[in-house]
Amino acid sequence: MVSSLLSLIVGTVVGLTQFRIKRLFAYSTISHVGFILLALSINSIESIQAFIFYLIQYSLSNLNLFIIIISIGFSLYYYTNDSDEFKGLSEKNNSPIQLISQLKGYFYINPVLALSLAITLFSFMGIPPLIGFFAKQMVLSAALDNGYVFISLVAILTSVVSAVYYLNIVKQIFFDKPDYKVNTEILETNMHATLISNSIKEKITFKENSLILSSYLTITISILTLMILLIMFIPNQLIKIAQILALIIFNI
């Protein structure tokens, strides 16, 4: 129980001071681990069910988050950023998205990816009717039913506080002006490629606007985002899976 309390507080408070996106999500994970440990420490059928459901939803949301961040990096390949923060990054060629400020105004570059990222962040906050809300509700319900009132209040407060840094990302994406400008050198360049199919080679020439995200990325992001968004229409399936697994684990 103490480890759960520490995870909730440390992950939330330290996360408020982060400006690098990977570190922010690392401390966010520590905060979510606090909910997972809380469910495990109660050790009832209801809490084990909440633990399994929370683990499933967080895995889906976290996977979607990192795929979106990678896709955002790919989508900025023909933009330049003249801000001092971006120029000072030592590994900007290997990891294009390192700072939260690099997401400024991204809605004006790719609205669909920006909306998918916002939905995922809202799920992390526990905003209804997204999947993250149901997971936190199940954990808190199990804790209150077993008399853990104080730690439930701490979990609620840390969720509210952690919403600050999530909302800061959403604010920068949708309401700030982007620092990115289209690279004029790429706009004026003809790109060449060779297609090989059944031992037949064909050379093609194309412009930068012909390059789009891989269909594997877009389909994966679409499926995961819809699962996060539309869980309110199909909650019984995941809940039943979590319930069956909880009964199996609890009876072992």
PDB file of C-alpha atoms in Angstrom:
ATOM      1  CA  MET A   1       0.000   0.000   0.000  1.00  0.00           C
ATOM      2  CA  VAL A   2       2.891   2.371   0.776  1.00  0.00           C
ATOM      3  CA  SER A   3       4.481   1.669  -2.613  1.00  0.00           C
ATOM      4  CA  SER A   4       1.182   2.522  -4.296  1.00  0.00           C
ATOM      5  CA  LEU A   5       0.973   5.812  -2.408  1.00  0.00           C
ATOM      6  CA  LEU A   6       4.568   6.735  -3.276  1.00  0.00           C
ATOM      7  CA  SER A   7       4.086   5.883  -6.946  1.00  0.00           C
ATOM      8  CA  LEU A   8       0.988   8.069  -7.156  1.00  0.00           C
ATOM      9  CA  ILE A   9       2.654  11.061  -5.487  1.00  0.00           C
ATOM     10  CA  VAL A  10       6.151  10.841  -7.039  1.00  0.00           C
ATOM     11  CA  GLY A  11       4.916  10.155 -10.569  1.00  0.00           C
ATOM     12  CA  THR A  12       2.504  13.076 -10.435  1.00  0.00           C
ATOM     13  CA  VAL A  13       4.611  15.717  -8.673  1.00  0.00           C
ATOM     14  CA  VAL A  14       7.869  15.083 -10.553  1.00  0.00           C
ATOM     15  CA  GLY A  15       5.979  14.864 -13.848  1.00  0.00           C
ATOM     16  CA  LEU A  16       4.898  18.499 -13.427  1.00  0.00           C
ATOM     17  CA  THR A  17       8.526  19.656 -13.773  1.00  0.00           C
ATOM     18  CA  GLN A  18       9.316  17.792 -17.004  1.00  0.00           C
ATOM     19  CA  PHE A  19       9.704  19.454 -20.399  1.00  0.00           C
ATOM     20  CA  ARG A  20      11.017  16.405 -22.291  1.00  0.00           C
ATOM     21  CA  ILE A  21       8.166  14.298 -23.582  1.00  0.00           C
ATOM     22  CA  LYS A  22       9.759  10.882 -22.936  1.00  0.00           C
ATOM     23  CA  ARG A  23      10.577  11.733 -19.314  1.00  0.00           C
ATOM     24  CA  LEU A  24       7.078  13.112 -18.822  1.00  0.00           C
ATOM     25  CA  PHE A  25       5.510   9.866 -20.014  1.00  0.00           C
ATOM     26  CA  ALA A  26       7.962   7.881 -17.874  1.00  0.00           C
ATOM     27  CA  TYR A  27       6.779   9.653 -14.709  1.00  0.00           C
ATOM     28  CA  SER A  28       3.202   9.372 -15.962  1.00  0.00           C
ATOM     29  CA  THR A  29       3.733   5.612 -16.079  1.00  0.00           C
ATOM     30  CA  ILE A  30       4.930   5.666 -12.461  1.00  0.00           C
ATOM     31  CA  SER A  31       1.684   7.412 -11.507  1.00  0.00           C
ATOM     32  CA  HIS A  32      -0.394   4.798 -13.354  1.00  0.00           C
ATOM     33  CA  VAL A  33       1.597   2.039 -11.664  1.00  0.00           C
ATOM     34  CA  GLY A  34       0.275   3.478  -8.400  1.00  0.00           C
ATOM     35  CA  PHE A  35      -3.276   2.589  -9.491  1.00  0.00           C
ATOM     36  CA  ILE A  36      -2.134  -0.876 -10.538  1.00  0.00           C
ATOM     37  CA  LEU A  37      -0.388  -1.491  -7.191  1.00  0.00           C
ATOM     38  CA  LEU A  38      -3.452  -0.198  -5.344  1.00  0.00           C
ATOM     39  CA  ALA A  39      -5.642  -2.774  -7.081  1.00  0.00           C
ATOM     40  CA  LEU A  40      -3.135  -5.544  -6.370  1.00  0.00           C
ATOM     41  CA  SER A  41      -2.709  -4.674  -2.689  1.00  0.00           C
ATOM     42  CA  ILE A  42      -6.449  -4.954  -1.967  1.00  0.00           C
ATOM     43  CA  ASN A  43      -6.429  -8.621  -3.052  1.00  0.00           C
ATOM     44  CA  SER A  44     -10.118  -9.244  -3.711  1.00  0.00           C
ATOM     45  CA  ILE A  45     -11.899 -10.589  -6.793  1.00  0.00           C
ATOM     46  CA  GLU A  46     -13.170  -7.104  -7.611  1.00  0.00           C
ATOM     47  CA  SER A  47      -9.713  -5.546  -7.256  1.00  0.00           C
ATOM     48  CA  ILE A  48      -8.006  -8.246  -9.355  1.00  0.00           C
ATOM     49  CA  GLN A  49     -10.622  -7.668 -12.046  1.00  0.00           C
ATOM     50  CA  ALA A  50      -9.901  -3.923 -11.858  1.00  0.00           C
ATOM     51  CA  PHE A  51      -6.154  -4.642 -12.027  1.00  0.00           C
ATOM     52  CA  ILE A  52      -6.510  -6.742 -15.209  1.00  0.00           C
ATOM     53  CA  PHE A  53      -8.835  -4.216 -16.872  1.00  0.00           C
ATOM     54  CA  TYR A  54      -6.485  -1.340 -15.969  1.00  0.00           C
ATOM     55  CA  LEU A  55      -3.509  -3.254 -17.350  1.00  0.00           C
ATOM     56  CA  ILE A  56      -5.320  -3.967 -20.639  1.00  0.00           C
ATOM     57  CA  GLN A  57      -6.502  -0.400 -21.173  1.00  0.00           C
ATOM     58  CA  TYR A  58      -3.154   1.157 -20.215  1.00  0.00           C
ATOM     59  CA  SER A  59      -1.288  -1.158 -22.580  1.00  0.00           C
ATOM     60  CA  LEU A  60      -3.599  -0.166 -25.450  1.00  0.00           C
ATOM     61  CA  SER A  61      -3.404   3.559 -24.660  1.00  0.00           C
ATOM     62  CA  ASN A  62       0.369   3.567 -24.133  1.00  0.00           C
ATOM     63  CA  LEU A  63       0.966   1.638 -27.359  1.00  0.00           C
ATOM     64  CA  ASN A  64      -1.209   4.104 -29.250  1.00  0.00           C
ATOM     65  CA  LEU A  65       0.603   7.044 -27.667  1.00  0.00           C
ATOM     66  CA  PHE A  66       4.079   5.944 -28.734  1.00  0.00           C
ATOM     67  CA  ILE A  67       2.960   4.989 -32.256  1.00  0.00           C
ATOM     68  CA  ILE A  68       1.430   8.467 -32.609  1.00  0.00           C
ATOM     69  CA  ILE A  69       4.635  10.150 -31.363  1.00  0.00           C
ATOM     70  CA  ILE A  70       6.680   8.124 -33.875  1.00  0.00           C
ATOM     71  CA  SER A  71       4.216   9.029 -36.641  1.00  0.00           C
ATOM     72  CA  ILE A  72       4.430  12.712 -35.740  1.00  0.00           C
ATOM     73  CA  GLY A  73       8.208  12.499 -36.136  1.00  0.00           C
ATOM     74  CA  PHE A  74       7.770  10.941 -39.592  1.00  0.00           C
ATOM     75  CA  SER A  75       5.229  13.568 -40.640  1.00  0.00           C
ATOM     76  CA  LEU A  76       7.646  16.431 -39.905  1.00  0.00           C
ATOM     77  CA  TYR A  77      10.303  15.240 -42.354  1.00  0.00           C
ATOM     78  CA  TYR A  78       9.959  18.205 -44.736  1.00  0.00           C
ATOM     79  CA  TYR A  79       9.553  20.887 -42.071  1.00  0.00           C
ATOM     80  CA  THR A  80      12.270  22.985 -40.447  1.00  0.00           C
ATOM     81  CA  ASN A  81      12.264  24.428 -36.926  1.00  0.00           C
ATOM     82  CA  ASP A  82      14.322  27.550 -36.233  1.00  0.00           C
ATOM     83  CA  SER A  83      13.579  27.773 -32.506  1.00  0.00           C
ATOM     84  CA  ASP A  84      16.545  27.904 -30.114  1.00  0.00           C
ATOM     85  CA  GLU A  85      15.256  24.881 -28.167  1.00  0.00           C
ATOM     86  CA  PHE A  86      15.220  22.705 -31.284  1.00  0.00           C
ATOM     87  CA  LYS A  87      18.642  23.853 -32.454  1.00  0.00           C
ATOM     88  CA  GLY A  88      20.128  22.864 -29.099  1.00  0.00           C
ATOM     89  CA  LEU A  89      18.987  19.222 -29.326  1.00  0.00           C
ATOM     90  CA  SER A  90      21.955  16.901 -29.727  1.00  0.00           C
ATOM     91  CA  GLU A  91      20.028  13.967 -31.253  1.00  0.00           C
ATOM     92  CA  LYS A  92      17.352  15.736 -33.283  1.00  0.00           C
ATOM     93  CA  ASN A  93      18.112  13.618 -36.351  1.00  0.00           C
ATOM     94  CA  ASN A  94      17.710  10.317 -34.479  1.00  0.00           C
ATOM     95  CA  SER A  95      14.743  11.306 -32.318  1.00  0.00           C
ATOM     96  CA  PRO A  96      12.837  14.192 -33.941  1.00  0.00           C
ATOM     97  CA  ILE A  97      10.300  14.630 -31.096  1.00  0.00           C
ATOM     98  CA  GLN A  98      12.069  15.199 -27.776  1.00  0.00           C
ATOM     99  CA  LEU A  99      10.491  18.300 -26.233  1.00  0.00           C
ATOM    100  CA  ILE A 100       6.846  18.984 -25.414  1.00  0.00           C
ATOM    101  CA  SER A 101       7.259  22.400 -27.060  1.00  0.00           C
ATOM    102  CA  GLN A 102       7.952  20.672 -30.392  1.00  0.00           C
ATOM    103  CA  LEU A 103       4.262  19.736 -30.534  1.00  0.00           C
ATOM    104  CA  LYS A 104       3.198  23.396 -30.670  1.00  0.00           C
ATOM    105  CA  GLY A 105       0.497  23.965 -33.253  1.00  0.00           C
ATOM    106  CA  TYR A 106       0.701  20.436 -34.610  1.00  0.00           C
ATOM    107  CA  PHE A 107      -3.078  20.483 -35.152  1.00  0.00           C
ATOM    108  CA  TYR A 108      -2.469  22.852 -38.087  1.00  0.00           C
ATOM    109  CA  ILE A 109      -0.035  20.363 -39.645  1.00  0.00           C
ATOM    110  CA  ASN A 110      -1.939  17.092 -39.192  1.00  0.00           C
ATOM    111  CA  PRO A 111      -5.379  17.460 -37.523  1.00  0.00           C
ATOM    112  CA  VAL A 112      -6.155  13.719 -37.521  1.00  0.00           C
ATOM    113  CA  LEU A 113      -2.996  12.698 -35.652  1.00  0.00           C
ATOM    114  CA  ALA A 114      -3.460  15.626 -33.262  1.00  0.00           C
ATOM    115  CA  LEU A 115      -7.014  14.503 -32.425  1.00  0.00           C
ATOM    116  CA  SER A 116      -5.881  10.904 -31.905  1.00  0.00           C
ATOM    117  CA  LEU A 117      -3.157  12.079 -29.527  1.00  0.00           C
ATOM    118  CA  ALA A 118      -5.642  14.274 -27.621  1.00  0.00           C
ATOM    119  CA  ILE A 119      -8.096  11.372 -27.213  1.00  0.00           C
ATOM    120  CA  THR A 120      -5.302   9.170 -25.845  1.00  0.00           C
ATOM    121  CA  LEU A 121      -4.192  11.864 -23.387  1.00  0.00           C
ATOM    122  CA  PHE A 122      -7.778  12.399 -22.221  1.00  0.00           C
ATOM    123  CA  SER A 123      -7.978   8.650 -21.587  1.00  0.00           C
ATOM    124  CA  PHE A 124      -4.859   8.878 -19.408  1.00  0.00           C
ATOM    125  CA  MET A 125      -6.560  11.662 -17.423  1.00  0.00           C
ATOM    126  CA  GLY A 126      -9.616   9.472 -16.845  1.00  0.00           C
ATOM    127  CA  ILE A 127     -12.068  11.674 -18.730  1.00  0.00           C
ATOM    128  CA  PRO A 128     -15.435   9.923 -19.305  1.00  0.00           C
ATOM    129  CA  PRO A 129     -16.528   8.118 -21.394  1.00  0.00           C
ATOM    130  CA  LEU A 130     -13.043   6.989 -22.485  1.00  0.00           C
ATOM    131  CA  ILE A 131     -11.558   3.645 -21.473  1.00  0.00           C
ATOM    132  CA  GLY A 132      -9.198   5.203 -18.903  1.00  0.00           C
ATOM    133  CA  PHE A 133     -12.172   6.534 -16.927  1.00  0.00           C
ATOM    134  CA  PHE A 134     -13.718   3.070 -16.510  1.00  0.00           C
ATOM    135  CA  ALA A 135     -10.366   1.608 -15.422  1.00  0.00           C
ATOM    136  CA  LYS A 136      -9.803   4.240 -12.717  1.00  0.00           C
ATOM    137  CA  GLN A 137     -13.415   3.944 -11.617  1.00  0.00           C
ATOM    138  CA  MET A 138     -13.071   0.185 -11.126  1.00  0.00           C
ATOM    139  CA  VAL A 139      -9.890   0.554  -9.060  1.00  0.00           C
ATOM    140  CA  LEU A 140     -11.330   3.317  -6.879  1.00  0.00           C
ATOM    141  CA  SER A 141     -14.583   1.399  -6.421  1.00  0.00           C
ATOM    142  CA  ALA A 142     -12.687  -1.680  -5.227  1.00  0.00           C
ATOM    143  CA  ALA A 143     -10.591   0.458  -2.861  1.00  0.00           C
ATOM    144  CA  LEU A 144     -13.601   2.228  -1.330  1.00  0.00           C
ATOM    145  CA  ASP A 145     -15.531  -1.031  -0.928  1.00  0.00           C
ATOM    146  CA  ASN A 146     -12.628  -2.383   1.126  1.00  0.00           C
ATOM    147  CA  GLY A 147     -12.288   0.706   3.306  1.00  0.00           C
ATOM    148  CA  TYR A 148      -9.242   2.358   1.730  1.00  0.00           C
ATOM    149  CA  VAL A 149     -10.714   5.860   1.843  1.00  0.00           C
ATOM    150  CA  PHE A 150      -7.501   7.865   2.384  1.00  0.00           C
ATOM    151  CA  ILE A 151      -5.520   6.335  -0.476  1.00  0.00           C
ATOM    152  CA  SER A 152      -8.583   6.644  -2.731  1.00  0.00           C
ATOM    153  CA  LEU A 153      -8.653  10.376  -2.017  1.00  0.00           C
ATOM    154  CA  VAL A 154      -4.935  10.593  -2.778  1.00  0.00           C
ATOM    155  CA  ALA A 155      -5.477   8.730  -6.065  1.00  0.00           C
ATOM    156  CA  ILE A 156      -8.269  11.135  -7.054  1.00  0.00           C
ATOM    157  CA  LEU A 157      -6.161  14.196  -6.176  1.00  0.00           C
ATOM    158  CA  THR A 158      -3.117  12.926  -8.073  1.00  0.00           C
ATOM    159  CA  SER A 159      -5.315  12.225 -11.102  1.00  0.00           C
ATOM    160  CA  VAL A 160      -6.539  15.823 -11.017  1.00  0.00           C
ATOM    161  CA  VAL A 161      -2.996  17.189 -10.648  1.00  0.00           C
ATOM    162  CA  SER A 162      -1.593  14.966 -13.417  1.00  0.00           C
ATOM    163  CA  ALA A 163      -4.288  16.330 -15.730  1.00  0.00           C
ATOM    164  CA  VAL A 164      -2.334  19.621 -15.630  1.00  0.00           C
ATOM    165  CA  TYR A 165       0.610  18.359 -17.678  1.00  0.00           C
ATOM    166  CA  TYR A 166      -1.629  16.403 -20.041  1.00  0.00           C
ATOM    167  CA  LEU A 167      -3.766  19.493 -20.660  1.00  0.00           C
ATOM    168  CA  ASN A 168      -0.600  21.519 -21.212  1.00  0.00           C
ATOM    169  CA  ILE A 169       0.291  19.214 -24.117  1.00  0.00           C
ATOM    170  CA  VAL A 170      -3.239  19.482 -25.543  1.00  0.00           C
ATOM    171  CA  LYS A 171      -3.123  23.270 -25.191  1.00  0.00           C
ATOM    172  CA  GLN A 172       0.161  23.531 -27.081  1.00  0.00           C
ATOM    173  CA  ILE A 173      -1.057  21.233 -29.850  1.00  0.00           C
ATOM    174  CA  PHE A 174      -4.347  23.032 -30.520  1.00  0.00           C
ATOM    175  CA  PHE A 175      -3.944  26.636 -29.365  1.00  0.00           C
ATOM    176  CA  ASP A 176      -0.293  27.604 -29.906  1.00  0.00           C
ATOM    177  CA  LYS A 177       1.193  28.618 -33.230  1.00  0.00           C
ATOM    178  CA  PRO A 178       3.590  26.114 -34.808  1.00  0.00           C
ATOM    179  CA  ASP A 179       7.322  26.828 -35.025  1.00  0.00           C
ATOM    180  CA  TYR A 180       7.632  24.680 -38.139  1.00  0.00           C
ATOM    181  CA  LYS A 181       8.106  25.976 -41.671  1.00  0.00           C
ATOM    182  CA  VAL A 182       8.146  23.972 -44.872  1.00  0.00           C
ATOM    183  CA  ASN A 183      11.688  23.329 -46.081  1.00  0.00           C
ATOM    184  CA  THR A 184      11.903  25.173 -49.397  1.00  0.00           C
ATOM    185  CA  GLU A 185      14.843  23.037 -50.530  1.00  0.00           C
ATOM    186  CA  ILE A 186      12.697  19.899 -50.383  1.00  0.00           C
ATOM    187  CA  LEU A 187       9.800  21.637 -52.143  1.00  0.00           C
ATOM    188  CA  GLU A 188      12.022  22.406 -55.109  1.00  0.00           C
ATOM    189  CA  THR A 189      13.561  18.918 -55.246  1.00  0.00           C
ATOM    190  CA  ASN A 190      12.418  16.056 -57.457  1.00  0.00           C
ATOM    191  CA  MET A 191      12.776  12.731 -55.672  1.00  0.00           C
ATOM    192  CA  HIS A 192      13.580   9.520 -57.503  1.00  0.00           C
ATOM    193  CA  ALA A 193      12.936   5.892 -56.621  1.00  0.00           C
ATOM    194  CA  THR A 194      13.087   2.489 -58.242  1.00  0.00           C
ATOM    195  CA  LEU A 195      10.201   0.038 -57.909  1.00  0.00           C
ATOM    196  CA  ILE A 196      11.009  -3.646 -58.284  1.00  0.00           C
ATOM    197  CA  SER A 197       8.130  -6.066 -58.899  1.00  0.00           C
ATOM    198  CA  ASN A 198       8.544  -9.585 -60.323  1.00  0.00           C
ATOM    199  CA  SER A 199      12.057  -8.748 -61.554  1.00  0.00           C
ATOM    200  CA  ILE A 200      10.705  -5.675 -63.368  1.00  0.00           C
ATOM    201  CA  LYS A 201      12.360  -2.380 -62.455  1.00  0.00           C
ATOM    202  CA  GLU A 202      10.557   0.903 -62.884  1.00  0.00           C
ATOM    203  CA  LYS A 203      11.962   4.342 -62.115  1.00  0.00           C
ATOM    204  CA  ILE A 204       9.579   6.998 -60.813  1.00  0.00           C
ATOM    205  CA  THR A 205       9.849  10.698 -59.948  1.00  0.00           C
ATOM    206  CA  PHE A 206       7.735  12.325 -57.259  1.00  0.00           C
ATOM    207  CA  LYS A 207       7.378  15.387 -55.024  1.00  0.00           C
ATOM    208  CA  GLU A 208       7.372  15.549 -51.224  1.00  0.00           C
ATOM    209  CA  ASN A 209       3.572  15.732 -51.020  1.00  0.00           C
ATOM    210  CA  SER A 210       3.377  12.205 -52.423  1.00  0.00           C
ATOM    211  CA  LEU A 211       4.992  10.804 -49.264  1.00  0.00           C
ATOM    212  CA  ILE A 212       2.452   9.767 -46.630  1.00  0.00           C
ATOM    213  CA  LEU A 213       2.447   7.701 -43.463  1.00  0.00           C
ATOM    214  CA  SER A 214       2.540   3.938 -43.854  1.00  0.00           C
ATOM    215  CA  SER A 215      -0.862   2.263 -43.989  1.00  0.00           C
ATOM    216  CA  TYR A 216       0.277  -0.034 -41.153  1.00  0.00           C
ATOM    217  CA  LEU A 217       0.722   2.977 -38.873  1.00  0.00           C
ATOM    218  CA  THR A 218      -2.526   4.695 -39.843  1.00  0.00           C
ATOM    219  CA  ILE A 219      -4.617   1.516 -39.501  1.00  0.00           C
ATOM    220  CA  THR A 220      -3.069   0.662 -36.117  1.00  0.00           C
ATOM    221  CA  ILE A 221      -3.619   4.188 -34.779  1.00  0.00           C
ATOM    222  CA  SER A 222      -7.204   4.203 -36.073  1.00  0.00           C
ATOM    223  CA  ILE A 223      -8.073   0.869 -34.437  1.00  0.00           C
ATOM    224  CA  LEU A 224      -6.482   1.730 -31.084  1.00  0.00           C
ATOM    225  CA  THR A 225      -8.028   5.214 -30.982  1.00  0.00           C
ATOM    226  CA  LEU A 226     -11.489   3.829 -31.768  1.00  0.00           C
ATOM    227  CA  MET A 227     -11.099   1.230 -29.007  1.00  0.00           C
ATOM    228  CA  ILE A 228     -10.209   3.990 -26.539  1.00  0.00           C
ATOM    229  CA  LEU A 229     -13.051   6.220 -27.744  1.00  0.00           C
ATOM    230  CA  LEU A 230     -15.866   3.712 -28.274  1.00  0.00           C
ATOM    231  CA  ILE A 231     -15.375   1.503 -25.212  1.00  0.00           C
ATOM    232  CA  MET A 232     -18.652   2.864 -23.802  1.00  0.00           C
ATOM    233  CA  PHE A 233     -20.535   0.942 -26.516  1.00  0.00           C
ATOM    234  CA  ILE A 234     -18.754  -2.381 -25.908  1.00  0.00           C
ATOM    235  CA  PRO A 235     -17.655  -2.403 -22.248  1.00  0.00           C
ATOM    236  CA  ASN A 236     -19.045  -5.826 -21.400  1.00  0.00           C
ATOM    237  CA  GLN A 237     -16.586  -7.780 -23.548  1.00  0.00           C
ATOM    238  CA  LEU A 238     -13.443  -6.412 -21.876  1.00  0.00           C
ATOM    239  CA  ILE A 239     -15.034  -6.494 -18.422  1.00  0.00           C
ATOM    240  CA  LYS A 240     -16.049 -10.140 -18.866  1.00  0.00           C
ATOM    241  CA  ILE A 241     -12.529 -11.046 -20.001  1.00  0.00           C
ATOM    242  CA  ALA A 242     -11.101  -9.279 -16.935  1.00  0.00           C
ATOM    243  CA  GLN A 243     -13.653 -11.007 -14.694  1.00  0.00           C
ATOM    244  CA  ILE A 244     -12.835 -14.492 -16.002  1.00  0.00           C
ATOM    245  CA  LEU A 245      -9.081 -13.901 -15.624  1.00  0.00           C
ATOM    246  CA  ALA A 246      -9.631 -12.510 -12.116  1.00  0.00           C
ATOM    247  CA  LEU A 247     -11.544 -15.626 -11.068  1.00  0.00           C
ATOM    248  CA  ILE A 248      -8.805 -17.855 -12.471  1.00  0.00           C
ATOM    249  CA  ILE A 249      -6.011 -15.903 -10.724  1.00  0.00           C
ATOM    250  CA  PHE A 250      -7.889 -15.537  -7.426  1.00  0.00           C
ATOM    251  CA  ASN A 251      -8.623 -19.264  -7.212  1.00  0.00           C
ATOM    252  CA  ILE A 252      -5.070 -20.404  -7.961  1.00  0.00           C
TER     253      ILE A 252
END
